[in-house]
Amino acid sequence: MHEYVTLAAESFSVGDKIVGSVGMGGLATALTVGMVAGIKDPKGGKGKIRRKLDSNQASVMGVAAGTCYMAAGSIWTVGQSLSNGFAGIFTNGGFGTAGLGGVSLILGAVMYFREARPGAAAFTGILAAGVWAQAGGIWGLPQALVLTGAHAVGMA
């Protein structure tokens, strides 16, 4: 009886054995597919959506996906390029002296005060992930939470 309990505990251990080898690229792809599936309605009214993302869920999923894009690299660097381009609008002197913390405040205000359609909310979340990671400080917390959580369950 004791051996059976030990074997059962080993098969449910945290790490690679729960989800297999996922990696950041796989996690980024899965989050992207989940966002698209949860946002987009089926064409022609045929088929059914099981779960529809609301604005808040889409923005959180966008931040998580954007963080994974940066960690995955490869084709996923497009998210970082979009974030850099958006931040550059405000930090290149056109709006006076503005840093990445100011751009982070802008994105945070938009996400908090405006309830966008889920697609726009997800896109804003992806932009925010890149800007917040570069801004550092308290803005780096979402990145730290996503990456720490992914490492804790063996996805990265």
PDB file of C-alpha atoms in Angstrom:
ATOM      1  CA  MET A   1       0.000   0.000   0.000  1.00  0.00           C
ATOM      2  CA  HIS A   2       2.793   2.424   0.868  1.00  0.00           C
ATOM      3  CA  GLU A   3       4.534   1.886  -2.519  1.00  0.00           C
ATOM      4  CA  TYR A   4       1.290   2.620  -4.390  1.00  0.00           C
ATOM      5  CA  VAL A   5       0.890   5.999  -2.618  1.00  0.00           C
ATOM      6  CA  THR A   6       4.473   6.936  -3.400  1.00  0.00           C
ATOM      7  CA  LEU A   7       4.060   6.098  -7.093  1.00  0.00           C
ATOM      8  CA  ALA A   8       0.818   8.072  -7.292  1.00  0.00           C
ATOM      9  CA  ALA A   9       2.465  11.091  -5.688  1.00  0.00           C
ATOM     10  CA  GLU A  10       5.358  10.958  -8.157  1.00  0.00           C
ATOM     11  CA  SER A  11       3.033  10.892 -11.166  1.00  0.00           C
ATOM     12  CA  PHE A  12       1.326  14.095 -10.017  1.00  0.00           C
ATOM     13  CA  SER A  13       4.445  16.073  -9.181  1.00  0.00           C
ATOM     14  CA  VAL A  14       4.747  19.693 -10.271  1.00  0.00           C
ATOM     15  CA  GLY A  15       7.064  20.359 -13.171  1.00  0.00           C
ATOM     16  CA  ASP A  16       7.575  18.780 -16.559  1.00  0.00           C
ATOM     17  CA  LYS A  17       5.351  15.826 -15.716  1.00  0.00           C
ATOM     18  CA  ILE A  18       2.095  17.829 -15.474  1.00  0.00           C
ATOM     19  CA  VAL A  19       2.037  19.562 -18.857  1.00  0.00           C
ATOM     20  CA  GLY A  20       4.943  17.972 -20.659  1.00  0.00           C
ATOM     21  CA  SER A  21       7.360  20.138 -22.576  1.00  0.00           C
ATOM     22  CA  VAL A  22       5.431  23.284 -23.544  1.00  0.00           C
ATOM     23  CA  GLY A  23       8.009  26.061 -23.771  1.00  0.00           C
ATOM     24  CA  MET A  24       7.337  29.775 -24.151  1.00  0.00           C
ATOM     25  CA  GLY A  25       6.644  29.476 -27.876  1.00  0.00           C
ATOM     26  CA  GLY A  26       3.997  26.828 -27.227  1.00  0.00           C
ATOM     27  CA  LEU A  27       2.484  28.866 -24.404  1.00  0.00           C
ATOM     28  CA  ALA A  28       2.415  32.002 -26.589  1.00  0.00           C
ATOM     29  CA  THR A  29       0.709  30.058 -29.373  1.00  0.00           C
ATOM     30  CA  ALA A  30      -1.839  28.507 -26.998  1.00  0.00           C
ATOM     31  CA  LEU A  31      -2.703  31.883 -25.463  1.00  0.00           C
ATOM     32  CA  THR A  32      -3.079  33.422 -28.922  1.00  0.00           C
ATOM     33  CA  VAL A  33      -5.366  30.613 -30.097  1.00  0.00           C
ATOM     34  CA  GLY A  34      -7.390  30.945 -26.886  1.00  0.00           C
ATOM     35  CA  MET A  35      -7.736  34.705 -27.372  1.00  0.00           C
ATOM     36  CA  VAL A  36      -8.857  34.384 -30.980  1.00  0.00           C
ATOM     37  CA  ALA A  37     -11.261  31.545 -30.158  1.00  0.00           C
ATOM     38  CA  GLY A  38     -12.726  33.435 -27.217  1.00  0.00           C
ATOM     39  CA  ILE A  39     -13.110  36.720 -29.090  1.00  0.00           C
ATOM     40  CA  LYS A  40     -14.197  35.781 -32.591  1.00  0.00           C
ATOM     41  CA  ASP A  41     -17.782  34.748 -33.253  1.00  0.00           C
ATOM     42  CA  PRO A  42     -18.326  31.776 -35.554  1.00  0.00           C
ATOM     43  CA  LYS A  43     -18.945  32.742 -39.196  1.00  0.00           C
ATOM     44  CA  GLY A  44     -22.487  32.571 -40.507  1.00  0.00           C
ATOM     45  CA  GLY A  45     -23.947  31.953 -37.075  1.00  0.00           C
ATOM     46  CA  LYS A  46     -23.104  28.271 -37.421  1.00  0.00           C
ATOM     47  CA  GLY A  47     -21.376  26.619 -34.548  1.00  0.00           C
ATOM     48  CA  LYS A  48     -21.333  27.658 -30.958  1.00  0.00           C
ATOM     49  CA  ILE A  49     -18.889  29.488 -28.752  1.00  0.00           C
ATOM     50  CA  ARG A  50     -18.480  27.731 -25.416  1.00  0.00           C
ATOM     51  CA  ARG A  51     -16.828  30.607 -23.621  1.00  0.00           C
ATOM     52  CA  LYS A  52     -16.777  34.210 -24.733  1.00  0.00           C
ATOM     53  CA  LEU A  53     -14.070  36.431 -23.282  1.00  0.00           C
ATOM     54  CA  ASP A  54     -15.247  39.687 -21.776  1.00  0.00           C
ATOM     55  CA  SER A  55     -13.161  42.850 -21.921  1.00  0.00           C
ATOM     56  CA  ASN A  56     -11.313  42.247 -18.639  1.00  0.00           C
ATOM     57  CA  GLN A  57     -10.519  38.614 -19.420  1.00  0.00           C
ATOM     58  CA  ALA A  58      -9.291  39.544 -22.901  1.00  0.00           C
ATOM     59  CA  SER A  59      -6.975  42.265 -21.579  1.00  0.00           C
ATOM     60  CA  VAL A  60      -5.500  39.945 -18.919  1.00  0.00           C
ATOM     61  CA  MET A  61      -5.031  37.232 -21.526  1.00  0.00           C
ATOM     62  CA  GLY A  62      -3.397  39.820 -23.806  1.00  0.00           C
ATOM     63  CA  VAL A  63      -0.917  40.823 -21.099  1.00  0.00           C
ATOM     64  CA  ALA A  64      -0.066  37.163 -20.457  1.00  0.00           C
ATOM     65  CA  ALA A  65       0.311  36.451 -24.185  1.00  0.00           C
ATOM     66  CA  GLY A  66       2.405  39.591 -24.740  1.00  0.00           C
ATOM     67  CA  THR A  67       4.729  38.576 -21.928  1.00  0.00           C
ATOM     68  CA  CYS A  68       5.125  35.115 -23.446  1.00  0.00           C
ATOM     69  CA  TYR A  69       5.788  36.683 -26.873  1.00  0.00           C
ATOM     70  CA  MET A  70       8.757  38.579 -25.465  1.00  0.00           C
ATOM     71  CA  ALA A  71      10.130  35.510 -23.696  1.00  0.00           C
ATOM     72  CA  ALA A  72       9.624  33.236 -26.720  1.00  0.00           C
ATOM     73  CA  GLY A  73      11.433  35.418 -29.253  1.00  0.00           C
ATOM     74  CA  SER A  74      11.483  34.176 -32.878  1.00  0.00           C
ATOM     75  CA  ILE A  75       8.341  35.243 -34.779  1.00  0.00           C
ATOM     76  CA  TRP A  76       6.808  36.551 -31.580  1.00  0.00           C
ATOM     77  CA  THR A  77       9.035  39.660 -31.540  1.00  0.00           C
ATOM     78  CA  VAL A  78       6.298  41.464 -33.484  1.00  0.00           C
ATOM     79  CA  GLY A  79       4.508  42.148 -30.170  1.00  0.00           C
ATOM     80  CA  GLN A  80       7.625  43.825 -28.783  1.00  0.00           C
ATOM     81  CA  SER A  81       8.002  45.887 -31.962  1.00  0.00           C
ATOM     82  CA  LEU A  82       4.390  47.087 -31.655  1.00  0.00           C
ATOM     83  CA  SER A  83       4.973  48.051 -28.023  1.00  0.00           C
ATOM     84  CA  ASN A  84       8.157  49.925 -28.907  1.00  0.00           C
ATOM     85  CA  GLY A  85       6.409  51.784 -31.731  1.00  0.00           C
ATOM     86  CA  PHE A  86       3.488  52.772 -29.500  1.00  0.00           C
ATOM     87  CA  ALA A  87       5.791  53.909 -26.682  1.00  0.00           C
ATOM     88  CA  GLY A  88       7.918  55.861 -29.171  1.00  0.00           C
ATOM     89  CA  ILE A  89       4.928  58.065 -30.038  1.00  0.00           C
ATOM     90  CA  PHE A  90       4.977  59.441 -26.501  1.00  0.00           C
ATOM     91  CA  THR A  91       8.653  59.220 -25.555  1.00  0.00           C
ATOM     92  CA  ASN A  92      10.220  60.844 -28.637  1.00  0.00           C
ATOM     93  CA  GLY A  93       9.518  64.369 -27.393  1.00  0.00           C
ATOM     94  CA  GLY A  94       6.244  65.134 -29.161  1.00  0.00           C
ATOM     95  CA  PHE A  95       4.420  65.167 -25.831  1.00  0.00           C
ATOM     96  CA  GLY A  96       7.185  66.850 -23.869  1.00  0.00           C
ATOM     97  CA  THR A  97       9.277  64.824 -21.474  1.00  0.00           C
ATOM     98  CA  ALA A  98       7.557  61.476 -21.192  1.00  0.00           C
ATOM     99  CA  GLY A  99       9.078  58.191 -20.143  1.00  0.00           C
ATOM    100  CA  LEU A 100       7.908  54.601 -20.240  1.00  0.00           C
ATOM    101  CA  GLY A 101       6.272  55.071 -16.841  1.00  0.00           C
ATOM    102  CA  GLY A 102       4.038  57.738 -18.377  1.00  0.00           C
ATOM    103  CA  VAL A 103       3.150  55.473 -21.297  1.00  0.00           C
ATOM    104  CA  SER A 104       2.404  52.714 -18.772  1.00  0.00           C
ATOM    105  CA  LEU A 105       0.024  55.065 -16.956  1.00  0.00           C
ATOM    106  CA  ILE A 106      -1.732  55.853 -20.251  1.00  0.00           C
ATOM    107  CA  LEU A 107      -2.224  52.165 -21.040  1.00  0.00           C
ATOM    108  CA  GLY A 108      -3.314  51.414 -17.477  1.00  0.00           C
ATOM    109  CA  ALA A 109      -5.870  54.239 -17.596  1.00  0.00           C
ATOM    110  CA  VAL A 110      -7.282  53.037 -20.916  1.00  0.00           C
ATOM    111  CA  MET A 111      -7.555  49.463 -19.642  1.00  0.00           C
ATOM    112  CA  TYR A 112      -9.154  50.524 -16.354  1.00  0.00           C
ATOM    113  CA  PHE A 113     -11.549  53.264 -17.438  1.00  0.00           C
ATOM    114  CA  ARG A 114     -12.648  52.076 -20.892  1.00  0.00           C
ATOM    115  CA  GLU A 115     -14.486  48.842 -21.528  1.00  0.00           C
ATOM    116  CA  ALA A 116     -13.362  48.043 -25.045  1.00  0.00           C
ATOM    117  CA  ARG A 117     -14.567  45.224 -27.232  1.00  0.00           C
ATOM    118  CA  PRO A 118     -12.674  42.027 -26.339  1.00  0.00           C
ATOM    119  CA  GLY A 119     -10.487  42.186 -29.481  1.00  0.00           C
ATOM    120  CA  ALA A 120      -9.360  45.740 -28.751  1.00  0.00           C
ATOM    121  CA  ALA A 121      -8.858  44.885 -25.070  1.00  0.00           C
ATOM    122  CA  ALA A 122      -6.628  41.928 -25.995  1.00  0.00           C
ATOM    123  CA  PHE A 123      -4.578  44.108 -28.352  1.00  0.00           C
ATOM    124  CA  THR A 124      -4.195  46.757 -25.631  1.00  0.00           C
ATOM    125  CA  GLY A 125      -3.050  44.028 -23.238  1.00  0.00           C
ATOM    126  CA  ILE A 126      -0.399  42.863 -25.713  1.00  0.00           C
ATOM    127  CA  LEU A 127       0.844  46.452 -26.112  1.00  0.00           C
ATOM    128  CA  ALA A 128       0.840  46.950 -22.347  1.00  0.00           C
ATOM    129  CA  ALA A 129       2.899  43.802 -21.724  1.00  0.00           C
ATOM    130  CA  GLY A 130       5.822  45.118 -23.757  1.00  0.00           C
ATOM    131  CA  VAL A 131       5.685  48.657 -22.394  1.00  0.00           C
ATOM    132  CA  TRP A 132       5.258  47.555 -18.791  1.00  0.00           C
ATOM    133  CA  ALA A 133       8.174  45.131 -19.004  1.00  0.00           C
ATOM    134  CA  GLN A 134      10.459  47.886 -20.271  1.00  0.00           C
ATOM    135  CA  ALA A 135       9.212  50.465 -17.761  1.00  0.00           C
ATOM    136  CA  GLY A 136      10.170  48.249 -14.829  1.00  0.00           C
ATOM    137  CA  GLY A 137       9.255  49.097 -11.256  1.00  0.00           C
ATOM    138  CA  ILE A 138       5.701  48.242 -10.295  1.00  0.00           C
ATOM    139  CA  TRP A 139       4.853  47.907 -13.991  1.00  0.00           C
ATOM    140  CA  GLY A 140       7.086  44.842 -14.188  1.00  0.00           C
ATOM    141  CA  LEU A 141       4.863  42.874 -11.792  1.00  0.00           C
ATOM    142  CA  PRO A 142       2.607  41.326 -14.474  1.00  0.00           C
ATOM    143  CA  GLN A 143       5.665  40.061 -16.343  1.00  0.00           C
ATOM    144  CA  ALA A 144       7.166  38.647 -13.152  1.00  0.00           C
ATOM    145  CA  LEU A 145       3.898  36.905 -12.239  1.00  0.00           C
ATOM    146  CA  VAL A 146       3.417  35.348 -15.686  1.00  0.00           C
ATOM    147  CA  LEU A 147       7.006  34.147 -16.005  1.00  0.00           C
ATOM    148  CA  THR A 148       7.211  32.888 -12.412  1.00  0.00           C
ATOM    149  CA  GLY A 149       3.923  31.027 -12.806  1.00  0.00           C
ATOM    150  CA  ALA A 150       5.022  29.468 -16.098  1.00  0.00           C
ATOM    151  CA  HIS A 151       8.316  28.339 -14.572  1.00  0.00           C
ATOM    152  CA  ALA A 152       6.582  26.990 -11.464  1.00  0.00           C
ATOM    153  CA  VAL A 153       4.444  24.556 -13.457  1.00  0.00           C
ATOM    154  CA  GLY A 154       7.175  23.620 -15.901  1.00  0.00           C
ATOM    155  CA  MET A 155       5.898  25.480 -18.967  1.00  0.00           C
ATOM    156  CA  ALA A 156       9.058  27.457 -19.505  1.00  0.00           C
TER     157      ALA A 156
END
